[in-house]
PDB file of C-alpha atoms in Angstrom:
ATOM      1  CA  UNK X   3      21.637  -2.475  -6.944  1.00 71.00           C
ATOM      2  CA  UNK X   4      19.069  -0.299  -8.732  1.00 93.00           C
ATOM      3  CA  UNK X   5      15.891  -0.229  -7.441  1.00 96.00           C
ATOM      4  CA  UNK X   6      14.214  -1.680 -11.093  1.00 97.00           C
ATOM      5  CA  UNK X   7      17.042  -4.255 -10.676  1.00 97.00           C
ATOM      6  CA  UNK X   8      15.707  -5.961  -7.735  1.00 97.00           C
ATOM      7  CA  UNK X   9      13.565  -9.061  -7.821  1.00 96.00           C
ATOM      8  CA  UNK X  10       9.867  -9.444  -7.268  1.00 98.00           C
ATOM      9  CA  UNK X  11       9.255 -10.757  -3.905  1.00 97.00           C
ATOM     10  CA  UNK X  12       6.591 -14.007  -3.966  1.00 97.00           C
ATOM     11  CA  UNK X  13       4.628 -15.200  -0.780  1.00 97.00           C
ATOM     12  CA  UNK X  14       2.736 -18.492  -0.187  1.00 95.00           C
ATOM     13  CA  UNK X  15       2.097 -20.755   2.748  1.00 93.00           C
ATOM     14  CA  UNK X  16       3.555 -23.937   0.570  1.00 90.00           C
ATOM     15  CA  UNK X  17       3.448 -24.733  -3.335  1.00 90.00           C
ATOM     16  CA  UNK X  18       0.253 -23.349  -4.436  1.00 90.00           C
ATOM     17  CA  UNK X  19       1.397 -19.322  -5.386  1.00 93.00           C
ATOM     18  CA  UNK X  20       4.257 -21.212  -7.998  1.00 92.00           C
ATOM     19  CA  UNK X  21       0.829 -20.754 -10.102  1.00 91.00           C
ATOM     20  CA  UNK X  22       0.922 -17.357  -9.853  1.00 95.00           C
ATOM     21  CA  UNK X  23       4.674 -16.965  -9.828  1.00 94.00           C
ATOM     22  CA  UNK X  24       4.518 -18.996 -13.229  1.00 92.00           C
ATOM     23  CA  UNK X  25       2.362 -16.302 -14.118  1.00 93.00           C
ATOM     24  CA  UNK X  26       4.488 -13.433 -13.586  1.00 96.00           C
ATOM     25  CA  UNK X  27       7.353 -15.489 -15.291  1.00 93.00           C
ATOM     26  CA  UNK X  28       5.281 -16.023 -18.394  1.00 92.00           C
ATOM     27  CA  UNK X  29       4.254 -12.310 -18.629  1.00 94.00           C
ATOM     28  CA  UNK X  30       7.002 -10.220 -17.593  1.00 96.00           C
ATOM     29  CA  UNK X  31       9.970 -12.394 -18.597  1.00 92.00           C
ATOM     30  CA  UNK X  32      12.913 -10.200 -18.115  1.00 93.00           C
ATOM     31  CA  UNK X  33      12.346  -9.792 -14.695  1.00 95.00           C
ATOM     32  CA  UNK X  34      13.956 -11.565 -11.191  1.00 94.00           C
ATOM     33  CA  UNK X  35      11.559 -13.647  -9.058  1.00 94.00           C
ATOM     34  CA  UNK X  36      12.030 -14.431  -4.981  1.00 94.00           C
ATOM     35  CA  UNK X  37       9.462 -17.260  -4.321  1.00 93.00           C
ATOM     36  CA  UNK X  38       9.081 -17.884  -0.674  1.00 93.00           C
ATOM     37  CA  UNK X  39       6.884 -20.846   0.158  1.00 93.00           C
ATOM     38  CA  UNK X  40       5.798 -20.966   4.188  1.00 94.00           C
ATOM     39  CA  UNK X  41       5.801 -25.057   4.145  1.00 91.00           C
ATOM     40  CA  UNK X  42       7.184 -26.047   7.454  1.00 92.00           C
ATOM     41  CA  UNK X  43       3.837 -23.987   8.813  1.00 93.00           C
ATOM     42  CA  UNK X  44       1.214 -24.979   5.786  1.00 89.00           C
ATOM     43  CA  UNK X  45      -1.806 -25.543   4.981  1.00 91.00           C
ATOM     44  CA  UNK X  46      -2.853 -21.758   6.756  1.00 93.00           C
ATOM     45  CA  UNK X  47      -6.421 -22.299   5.943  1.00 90.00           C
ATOM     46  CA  UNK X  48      -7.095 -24.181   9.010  1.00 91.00           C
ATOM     47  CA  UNK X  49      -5.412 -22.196  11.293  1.00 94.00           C
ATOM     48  CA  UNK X  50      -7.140 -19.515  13.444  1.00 94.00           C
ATOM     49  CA  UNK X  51      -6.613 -15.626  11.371  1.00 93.00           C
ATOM     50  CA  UNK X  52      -4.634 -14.266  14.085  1.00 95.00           C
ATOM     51  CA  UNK X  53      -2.234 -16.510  13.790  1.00 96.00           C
ATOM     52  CA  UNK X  54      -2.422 -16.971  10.136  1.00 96.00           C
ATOM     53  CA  UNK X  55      -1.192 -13.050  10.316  1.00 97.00           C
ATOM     54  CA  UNK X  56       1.643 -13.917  12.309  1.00 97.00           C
ATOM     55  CA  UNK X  57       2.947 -16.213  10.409  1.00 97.00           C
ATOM     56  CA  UNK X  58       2.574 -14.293   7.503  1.00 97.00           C
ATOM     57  CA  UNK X  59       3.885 -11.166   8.662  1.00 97.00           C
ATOM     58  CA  UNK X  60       7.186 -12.800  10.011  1.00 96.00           C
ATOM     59  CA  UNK X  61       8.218 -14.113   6.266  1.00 95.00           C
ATOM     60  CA  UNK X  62       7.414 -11.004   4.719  1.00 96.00           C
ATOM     61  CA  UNK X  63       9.532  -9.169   7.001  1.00 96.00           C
ATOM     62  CA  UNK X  64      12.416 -11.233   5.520  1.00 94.00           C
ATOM     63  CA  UNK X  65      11.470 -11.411   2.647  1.00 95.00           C
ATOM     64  CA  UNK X  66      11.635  -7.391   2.452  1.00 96.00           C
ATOM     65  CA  UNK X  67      14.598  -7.469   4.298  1.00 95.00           C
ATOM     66  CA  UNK X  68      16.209  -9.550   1.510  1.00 93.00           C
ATOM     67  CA  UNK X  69      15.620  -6.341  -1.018  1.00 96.00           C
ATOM     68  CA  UNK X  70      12.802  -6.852  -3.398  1.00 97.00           C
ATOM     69  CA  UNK X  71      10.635  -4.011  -5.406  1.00 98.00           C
ATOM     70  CA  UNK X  72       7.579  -5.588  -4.819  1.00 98.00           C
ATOM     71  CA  UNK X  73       5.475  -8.175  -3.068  1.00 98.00           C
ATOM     72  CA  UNK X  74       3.072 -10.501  -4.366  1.00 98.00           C
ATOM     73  CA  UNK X  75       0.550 -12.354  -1.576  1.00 98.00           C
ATOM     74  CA  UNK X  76       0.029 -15.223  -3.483  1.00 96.00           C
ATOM     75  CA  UNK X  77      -2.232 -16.964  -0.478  1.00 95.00           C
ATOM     76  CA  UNK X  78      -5.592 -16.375  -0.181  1.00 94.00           C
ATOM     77  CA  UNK X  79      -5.617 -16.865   3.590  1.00 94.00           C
ATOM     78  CA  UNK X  80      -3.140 -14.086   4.215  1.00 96.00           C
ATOM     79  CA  UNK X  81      -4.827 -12.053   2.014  1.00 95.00           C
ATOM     80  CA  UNK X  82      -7.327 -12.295   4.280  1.00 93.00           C
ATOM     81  CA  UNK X  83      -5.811 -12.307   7.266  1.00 95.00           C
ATOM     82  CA  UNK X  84      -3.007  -9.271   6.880  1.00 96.00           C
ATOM     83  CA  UNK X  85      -3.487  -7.192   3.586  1.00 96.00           C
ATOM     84  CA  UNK X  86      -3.952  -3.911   4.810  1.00 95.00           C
ATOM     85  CA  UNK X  87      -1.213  -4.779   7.825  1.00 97.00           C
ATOM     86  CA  UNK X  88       1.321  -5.315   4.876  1.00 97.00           C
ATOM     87  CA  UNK X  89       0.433  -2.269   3.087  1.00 97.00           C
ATOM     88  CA  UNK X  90       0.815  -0.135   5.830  1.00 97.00           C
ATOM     89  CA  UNK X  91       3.622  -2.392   6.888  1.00 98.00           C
ATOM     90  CA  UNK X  92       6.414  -2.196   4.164  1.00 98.00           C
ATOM     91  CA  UNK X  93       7.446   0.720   1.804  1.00 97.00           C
ATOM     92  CA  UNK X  94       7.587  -1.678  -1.221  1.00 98.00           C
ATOM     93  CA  UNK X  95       3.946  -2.067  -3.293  1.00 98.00           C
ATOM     94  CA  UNK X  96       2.083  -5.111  -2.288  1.00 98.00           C
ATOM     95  CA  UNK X  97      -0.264  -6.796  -5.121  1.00 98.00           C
ATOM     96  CA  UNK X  98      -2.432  -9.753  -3.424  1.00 97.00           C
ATOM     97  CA  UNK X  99      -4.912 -12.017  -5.560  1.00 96.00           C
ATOM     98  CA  UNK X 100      -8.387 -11.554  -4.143  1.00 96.00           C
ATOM     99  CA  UNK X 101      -9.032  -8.811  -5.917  1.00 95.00           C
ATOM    100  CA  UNK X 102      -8.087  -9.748  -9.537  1.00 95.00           C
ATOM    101  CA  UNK X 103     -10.062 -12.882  -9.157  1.00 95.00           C
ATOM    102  CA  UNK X 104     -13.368 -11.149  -8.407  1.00 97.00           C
ATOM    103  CA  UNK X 105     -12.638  -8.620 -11.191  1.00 95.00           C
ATOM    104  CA  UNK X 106     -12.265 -11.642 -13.989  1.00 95.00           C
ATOM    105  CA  UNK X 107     -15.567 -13.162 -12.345  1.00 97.00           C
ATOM    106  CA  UNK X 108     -17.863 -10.166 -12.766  1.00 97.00           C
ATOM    107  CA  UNK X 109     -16.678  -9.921 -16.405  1.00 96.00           C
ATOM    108  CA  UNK X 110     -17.491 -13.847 -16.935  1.00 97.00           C
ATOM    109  CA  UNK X 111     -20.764 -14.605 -15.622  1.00 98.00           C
ATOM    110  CA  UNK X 112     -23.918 -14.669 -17.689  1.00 98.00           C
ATOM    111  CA  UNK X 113     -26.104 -15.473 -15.351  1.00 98.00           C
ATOM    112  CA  UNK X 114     -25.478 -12.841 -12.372  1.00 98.00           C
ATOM    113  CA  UNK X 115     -24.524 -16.789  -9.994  1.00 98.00           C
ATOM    114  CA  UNK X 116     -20.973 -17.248  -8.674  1.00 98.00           C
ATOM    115  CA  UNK X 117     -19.882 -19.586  -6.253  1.00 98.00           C
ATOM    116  CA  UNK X 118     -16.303 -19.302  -4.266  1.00 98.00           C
ATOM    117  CA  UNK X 119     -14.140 -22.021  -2.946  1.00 98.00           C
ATOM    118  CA  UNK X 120     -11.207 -21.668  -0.673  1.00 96.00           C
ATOM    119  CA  UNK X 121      -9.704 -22.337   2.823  1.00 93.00           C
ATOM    120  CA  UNK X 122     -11.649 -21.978   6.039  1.00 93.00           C
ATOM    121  CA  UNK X 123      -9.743 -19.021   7.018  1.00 93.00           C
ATOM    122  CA  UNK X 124     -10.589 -17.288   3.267  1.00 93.00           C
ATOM    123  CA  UNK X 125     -13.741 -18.395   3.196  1.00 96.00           C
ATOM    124  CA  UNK X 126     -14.498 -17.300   7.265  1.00 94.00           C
ATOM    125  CA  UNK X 127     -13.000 -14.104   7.499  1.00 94.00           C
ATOM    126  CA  UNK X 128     -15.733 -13.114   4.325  1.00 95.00           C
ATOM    127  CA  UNK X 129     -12.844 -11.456   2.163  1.00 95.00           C
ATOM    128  CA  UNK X 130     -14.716 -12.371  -0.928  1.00 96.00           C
ATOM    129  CA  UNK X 131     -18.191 -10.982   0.087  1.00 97.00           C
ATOM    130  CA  UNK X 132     -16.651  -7.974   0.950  1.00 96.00           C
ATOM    131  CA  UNK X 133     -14.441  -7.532  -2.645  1.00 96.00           C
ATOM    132  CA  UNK X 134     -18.181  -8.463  -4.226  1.00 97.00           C
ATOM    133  CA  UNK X 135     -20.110  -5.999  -2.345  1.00 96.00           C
ATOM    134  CA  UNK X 136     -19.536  -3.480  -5.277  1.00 94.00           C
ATOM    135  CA  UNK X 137     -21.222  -6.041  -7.680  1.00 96.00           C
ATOM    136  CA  UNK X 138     -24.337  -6.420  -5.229  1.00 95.00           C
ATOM    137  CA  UNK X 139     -26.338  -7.658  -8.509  1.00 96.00           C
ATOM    138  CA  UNK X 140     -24.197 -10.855  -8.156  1.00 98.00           C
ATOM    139  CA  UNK X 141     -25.915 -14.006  -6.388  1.00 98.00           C
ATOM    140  CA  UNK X 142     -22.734 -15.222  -4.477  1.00 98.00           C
ATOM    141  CA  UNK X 143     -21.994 -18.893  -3.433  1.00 98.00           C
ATOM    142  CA  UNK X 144     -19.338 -19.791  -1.607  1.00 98.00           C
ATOM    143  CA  UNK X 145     -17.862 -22.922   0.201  1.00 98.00           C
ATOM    144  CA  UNK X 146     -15.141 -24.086   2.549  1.00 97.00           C
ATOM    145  CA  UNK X 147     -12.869 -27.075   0.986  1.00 97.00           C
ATOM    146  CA  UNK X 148     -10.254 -27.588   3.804  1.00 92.00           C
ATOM    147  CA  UNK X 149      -8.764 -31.063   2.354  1.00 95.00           C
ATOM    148  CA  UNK X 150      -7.861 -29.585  -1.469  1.00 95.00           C
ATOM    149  CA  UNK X 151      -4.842 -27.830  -0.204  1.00 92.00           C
ATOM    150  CA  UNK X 152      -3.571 -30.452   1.515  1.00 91.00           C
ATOM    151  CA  UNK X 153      -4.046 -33.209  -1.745  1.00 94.00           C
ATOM    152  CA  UNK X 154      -2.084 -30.243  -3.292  1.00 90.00           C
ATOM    153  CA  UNK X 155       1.104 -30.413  -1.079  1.00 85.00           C
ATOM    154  CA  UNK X 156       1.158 -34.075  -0.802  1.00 88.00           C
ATOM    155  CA  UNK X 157       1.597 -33.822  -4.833  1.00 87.00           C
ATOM    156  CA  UNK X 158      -2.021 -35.761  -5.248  1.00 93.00           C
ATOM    157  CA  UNK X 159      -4.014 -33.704  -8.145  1.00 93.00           C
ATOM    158  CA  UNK X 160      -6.496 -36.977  -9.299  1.00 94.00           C
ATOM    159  CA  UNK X 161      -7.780 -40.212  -7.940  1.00 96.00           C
ATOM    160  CA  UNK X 162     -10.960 -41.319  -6.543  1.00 96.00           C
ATOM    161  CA  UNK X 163     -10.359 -39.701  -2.860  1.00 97.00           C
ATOM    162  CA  UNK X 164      -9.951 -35.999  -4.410  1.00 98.00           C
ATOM    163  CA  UNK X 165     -12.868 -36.728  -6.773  1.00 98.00           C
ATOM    164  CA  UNK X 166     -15.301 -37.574  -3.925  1.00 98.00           C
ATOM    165  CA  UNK X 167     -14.046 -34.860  -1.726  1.00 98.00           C
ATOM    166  CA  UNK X 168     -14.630 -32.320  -4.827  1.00 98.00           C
ATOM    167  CA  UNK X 169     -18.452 -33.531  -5.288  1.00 98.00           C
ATOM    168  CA  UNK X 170     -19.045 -33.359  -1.942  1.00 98.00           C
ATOM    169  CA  UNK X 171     -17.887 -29.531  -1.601  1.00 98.00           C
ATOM    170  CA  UNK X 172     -19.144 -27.902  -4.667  1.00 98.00           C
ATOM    171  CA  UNK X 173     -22.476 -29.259  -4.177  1.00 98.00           C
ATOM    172  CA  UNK X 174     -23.471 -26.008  -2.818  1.00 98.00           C
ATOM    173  CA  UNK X 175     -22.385 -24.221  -5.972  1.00 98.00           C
ATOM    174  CA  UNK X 176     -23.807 -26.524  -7.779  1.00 98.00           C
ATOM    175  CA  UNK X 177     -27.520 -26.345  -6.585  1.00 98.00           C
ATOM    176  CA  UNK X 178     -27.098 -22.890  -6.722  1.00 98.00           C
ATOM    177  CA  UNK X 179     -26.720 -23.201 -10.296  1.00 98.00           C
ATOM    178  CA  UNK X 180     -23.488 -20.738 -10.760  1.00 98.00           C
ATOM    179  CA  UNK X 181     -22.260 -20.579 -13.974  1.00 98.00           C
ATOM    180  CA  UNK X 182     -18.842 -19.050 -12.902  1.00 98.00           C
ATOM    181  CA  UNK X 183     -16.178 -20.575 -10.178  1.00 98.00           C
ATOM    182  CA  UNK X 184     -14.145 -18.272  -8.617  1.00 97.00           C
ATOM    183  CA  UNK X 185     -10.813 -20.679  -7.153  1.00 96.00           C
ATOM    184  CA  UNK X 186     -10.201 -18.789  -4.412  1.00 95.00           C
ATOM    185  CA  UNK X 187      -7.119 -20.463  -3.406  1.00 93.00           C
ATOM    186  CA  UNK X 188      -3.690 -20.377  -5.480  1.00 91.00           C
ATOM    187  CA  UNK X 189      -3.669 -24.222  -4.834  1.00 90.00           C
ATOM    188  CA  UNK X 190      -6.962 -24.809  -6.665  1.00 94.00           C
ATOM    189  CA  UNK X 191      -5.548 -24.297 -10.500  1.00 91.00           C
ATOM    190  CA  UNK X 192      -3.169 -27.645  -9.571  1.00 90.00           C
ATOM    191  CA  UNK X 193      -6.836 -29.520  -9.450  1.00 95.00           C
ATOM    192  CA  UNK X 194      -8.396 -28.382 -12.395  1.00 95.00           C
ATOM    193  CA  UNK X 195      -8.585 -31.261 -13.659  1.00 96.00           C
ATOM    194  CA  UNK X 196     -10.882 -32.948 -10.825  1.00 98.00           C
ATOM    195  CA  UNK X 197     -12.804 -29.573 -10.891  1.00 98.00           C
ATOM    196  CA  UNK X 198     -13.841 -29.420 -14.167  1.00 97.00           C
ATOM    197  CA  UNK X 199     -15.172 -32.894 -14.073  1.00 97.00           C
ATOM    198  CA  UNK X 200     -17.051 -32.100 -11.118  1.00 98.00           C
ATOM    199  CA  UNK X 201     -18.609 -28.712 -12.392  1.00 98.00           C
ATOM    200  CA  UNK X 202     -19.387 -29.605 -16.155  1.00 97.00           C
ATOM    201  CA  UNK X 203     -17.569 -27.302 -19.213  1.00 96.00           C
ATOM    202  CA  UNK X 204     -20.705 -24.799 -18.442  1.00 97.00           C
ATOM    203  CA  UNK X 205     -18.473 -22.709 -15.581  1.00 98.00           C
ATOM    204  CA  UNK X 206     -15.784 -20.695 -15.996  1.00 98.00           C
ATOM    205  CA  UNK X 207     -13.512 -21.658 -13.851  1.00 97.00           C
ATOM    206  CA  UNK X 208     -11.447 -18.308 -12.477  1.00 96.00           C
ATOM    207  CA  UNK X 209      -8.054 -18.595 -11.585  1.00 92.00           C
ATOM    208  CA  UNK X 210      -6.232 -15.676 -10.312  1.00 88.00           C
ATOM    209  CA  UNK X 211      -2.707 -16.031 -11.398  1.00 90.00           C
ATOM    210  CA  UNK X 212      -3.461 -14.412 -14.613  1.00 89.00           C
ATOM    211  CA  UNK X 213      -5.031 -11.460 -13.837  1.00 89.00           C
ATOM    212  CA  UNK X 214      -2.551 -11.476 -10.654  1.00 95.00           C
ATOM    213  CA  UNK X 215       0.194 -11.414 -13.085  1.00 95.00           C
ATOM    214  CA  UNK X 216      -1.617  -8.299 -14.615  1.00 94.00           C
ATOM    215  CA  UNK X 217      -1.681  -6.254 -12.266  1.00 96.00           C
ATOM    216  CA  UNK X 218       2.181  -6.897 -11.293  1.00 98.00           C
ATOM    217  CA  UNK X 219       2.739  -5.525 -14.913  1.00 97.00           C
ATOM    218  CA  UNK X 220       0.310  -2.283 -14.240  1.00 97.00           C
ATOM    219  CA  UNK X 221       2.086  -1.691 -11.137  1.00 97.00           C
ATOM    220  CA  UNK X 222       5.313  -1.816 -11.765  1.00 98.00           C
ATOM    221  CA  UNK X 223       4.882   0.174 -15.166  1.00 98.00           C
ATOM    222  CA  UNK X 224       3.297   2.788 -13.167  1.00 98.00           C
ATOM    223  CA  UNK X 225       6.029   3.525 -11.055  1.00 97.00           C
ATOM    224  CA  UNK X 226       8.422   3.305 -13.552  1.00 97.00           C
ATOM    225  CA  UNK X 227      10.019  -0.329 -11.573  1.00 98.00           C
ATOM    226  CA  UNK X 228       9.983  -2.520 -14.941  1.00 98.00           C
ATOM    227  CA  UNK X 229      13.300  -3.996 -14.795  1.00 97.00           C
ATOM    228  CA  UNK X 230      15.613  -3.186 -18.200  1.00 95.00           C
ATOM    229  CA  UNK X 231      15.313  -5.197 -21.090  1.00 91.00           C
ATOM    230  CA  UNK X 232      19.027  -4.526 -21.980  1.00 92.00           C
ATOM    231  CA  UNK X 233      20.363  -6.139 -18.762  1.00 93.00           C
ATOM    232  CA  UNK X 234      21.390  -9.485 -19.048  1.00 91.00           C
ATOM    233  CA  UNK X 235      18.901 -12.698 -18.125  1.00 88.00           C
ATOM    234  CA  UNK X 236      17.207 -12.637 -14.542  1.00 90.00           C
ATOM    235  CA  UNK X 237      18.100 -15.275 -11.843  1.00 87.00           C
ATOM    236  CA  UNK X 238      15.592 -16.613 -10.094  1.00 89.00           C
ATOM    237  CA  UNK X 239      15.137 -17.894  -6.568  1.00 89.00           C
ATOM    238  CA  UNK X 240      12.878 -20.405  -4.627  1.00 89.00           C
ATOM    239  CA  UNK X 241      12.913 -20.723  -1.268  1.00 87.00           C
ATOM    240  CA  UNK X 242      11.144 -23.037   1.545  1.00 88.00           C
ATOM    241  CA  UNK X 243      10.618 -22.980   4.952  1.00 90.00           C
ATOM    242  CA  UNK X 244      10.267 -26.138   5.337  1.00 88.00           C
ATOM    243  CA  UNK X 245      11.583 -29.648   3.958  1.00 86.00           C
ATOM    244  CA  UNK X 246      13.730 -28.533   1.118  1.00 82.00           C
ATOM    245  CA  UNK X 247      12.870 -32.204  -0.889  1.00 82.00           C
ATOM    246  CA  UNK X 248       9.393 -32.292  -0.623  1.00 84.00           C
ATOM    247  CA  UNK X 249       9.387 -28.886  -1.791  1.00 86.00           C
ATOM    248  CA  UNK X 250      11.570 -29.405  -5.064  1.00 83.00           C
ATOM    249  CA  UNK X 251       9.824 -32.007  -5.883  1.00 82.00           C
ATOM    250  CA  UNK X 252       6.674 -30.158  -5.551  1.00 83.00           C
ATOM    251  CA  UNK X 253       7.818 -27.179  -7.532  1.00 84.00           C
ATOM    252  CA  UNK X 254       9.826 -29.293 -10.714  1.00 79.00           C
ATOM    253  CA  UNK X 255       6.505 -30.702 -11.570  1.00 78.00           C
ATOM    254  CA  UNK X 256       4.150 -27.630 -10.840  1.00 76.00           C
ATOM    255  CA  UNK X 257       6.330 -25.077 -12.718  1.00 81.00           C
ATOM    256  CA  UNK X 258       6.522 -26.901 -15.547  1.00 72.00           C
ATOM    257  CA  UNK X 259       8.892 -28.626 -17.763  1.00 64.00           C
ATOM    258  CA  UNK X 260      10.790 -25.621 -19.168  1.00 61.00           C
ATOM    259  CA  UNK X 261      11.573 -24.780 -15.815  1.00 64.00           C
ATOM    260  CA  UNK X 262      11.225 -27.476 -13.300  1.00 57.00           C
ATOM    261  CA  UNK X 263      14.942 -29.092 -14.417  1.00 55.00           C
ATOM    262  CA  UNK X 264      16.862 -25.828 -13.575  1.00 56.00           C
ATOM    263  CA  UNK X 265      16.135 -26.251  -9.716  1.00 59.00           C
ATOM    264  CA  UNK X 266      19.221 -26.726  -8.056  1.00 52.00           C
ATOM    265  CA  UNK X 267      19.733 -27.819  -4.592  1.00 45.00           C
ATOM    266  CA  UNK X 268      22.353 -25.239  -2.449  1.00 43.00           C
ATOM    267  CA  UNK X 269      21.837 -26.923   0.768  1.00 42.00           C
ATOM    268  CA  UNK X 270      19.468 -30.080   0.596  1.00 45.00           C
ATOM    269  CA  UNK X 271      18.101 -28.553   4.152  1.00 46.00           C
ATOM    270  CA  UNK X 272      18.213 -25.640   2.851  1.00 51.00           C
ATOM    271  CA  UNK X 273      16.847 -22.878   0.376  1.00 53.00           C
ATOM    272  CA  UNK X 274      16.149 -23.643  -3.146  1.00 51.00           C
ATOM    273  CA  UNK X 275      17.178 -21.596  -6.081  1.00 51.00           C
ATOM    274  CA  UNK X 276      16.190 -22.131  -9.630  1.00 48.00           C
ATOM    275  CA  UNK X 277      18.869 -20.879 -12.400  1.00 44.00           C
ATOM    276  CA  UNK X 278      19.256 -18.626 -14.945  1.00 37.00           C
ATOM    277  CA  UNK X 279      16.775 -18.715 -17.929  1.00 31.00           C
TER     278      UNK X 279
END
């Protein structure tokens, strides 16, 4: 297969990158997605970094190995944990979604205050303050939320629990009166809801699959990958490590009606793939 033929390679530790793989969908429509989801070793953001990198490392290995043009670390935490290992790693370009996130949230705020939520591993190994340190103007907030992910992969995106667990962990942002929230973990756009509530319409609430999906585009345009728009429609394909069920379930409601109803089972222990568009 030619090289612009082959599909853009997706990594998350469970259901929360299908944000950012929506994303890419929505913006670069002709071309083939591989969406691997690490669920039979999720949530990562508790786990120590070192072995948050193992992990990690041992999808994306076969993930590459399965021929893809590109990857995508749609996880925060591995982001964190083995960026520069994966660049060095594997001859294919590697786009991650720390980055893009800070870059929306130094164009948004008016008031020089951002706060940052995400995992205990994101938020410990200090991969934010590091991408801000070339905005050292900015007044930077950030906070540990170690239940959201796992509301997220049990399907639960309202309800009293998740409200009180959201008030309790952006209080810090909120005293510190930021007017722009940086969601530094792909699961976090799944409870927007809860987290708009919590912070008032004031904040900007930053989500990275967006600007994610961005720079996929740049990238792939700039080495001349983008796949043909003459070929004929892209097929797409999901897969889990974990309980295949749970996981379709997970992903027919969180990428969306147009979408969601094409999932179809191959092996119900098994790997997912989602049809033709």
């Amino acid at each position: 297969m030619n090289e612009r033929e082959l599909p853009i390679g997706i990594f998350d530790s469970g259901v929360g990158g299908l944000t950012v793989a929506r994303a890419v969908l929505d913006q670069l429509p002709h071309e083939a997605v591989h969406y691997v989801g690490d669920t039979a070793h999720a949530p990562y953001g508790p786990k120590p970094i070192a072995e948050v990198r193992r992990l990690a490392l041992d999808v994306l290995d076969r993930v590459v190995d399965s021929g893809v043009k590109m990857l995508v670390i749609a996880c925060n935490s591995a982001s964190a944990a083995m960026l520069r290992d994966a660049r060095e790693r594997y001859d294919v370009p590697v786009v991650e979604v720390i980055q893009p996130a800070v870059r929306r949230a130094v164009r948004a705020t008016r008031n020089g205050r951002v706060g940052v939520i995400g995992t205990r591993a994101t938020i410990s190994s200090r991969a934010y303050e590091d991408a801000f340190a070339a905005a050292p103007h900015l007044a930077l907030t950030t906070a540990a939320c170690p239940a959201f992910v796992e509301f997220v992969e049990r399907g639960i995106t309202s309800g009293p629990e998740l409200l009180t667990a959201a008030r309790e962990y952006l209080a810090p942002a909120i005293a510190a009166d930021v007017d722009t929230l940086v969601l530094g973990c792909t699961h976090y756009p799944l409870l927007m809801a809860v987290l708009r509530s919590v912070v008032g319409d004031d904040v900007t609430l930053v989500s990275s699959a967006e600007e994610t999906a961005f720079d996929v585009y740049r990238e792939l345009a700039a080495r001349e990958l983008l796949r043909p728009d003459d070929l004929p429609l892209p097929r797409h394909r999901f897969t889990s490590t974990g309980d295949a069920r749970a996981f379709r379930t997970l992903a027919q409601r969180f990428l969306g009606p147009q979408l969601g109803p094409q999932l179809v089972d191959v092996d119900e222990t098994g790997p997912l793939y989602l049809g033709a568009l």
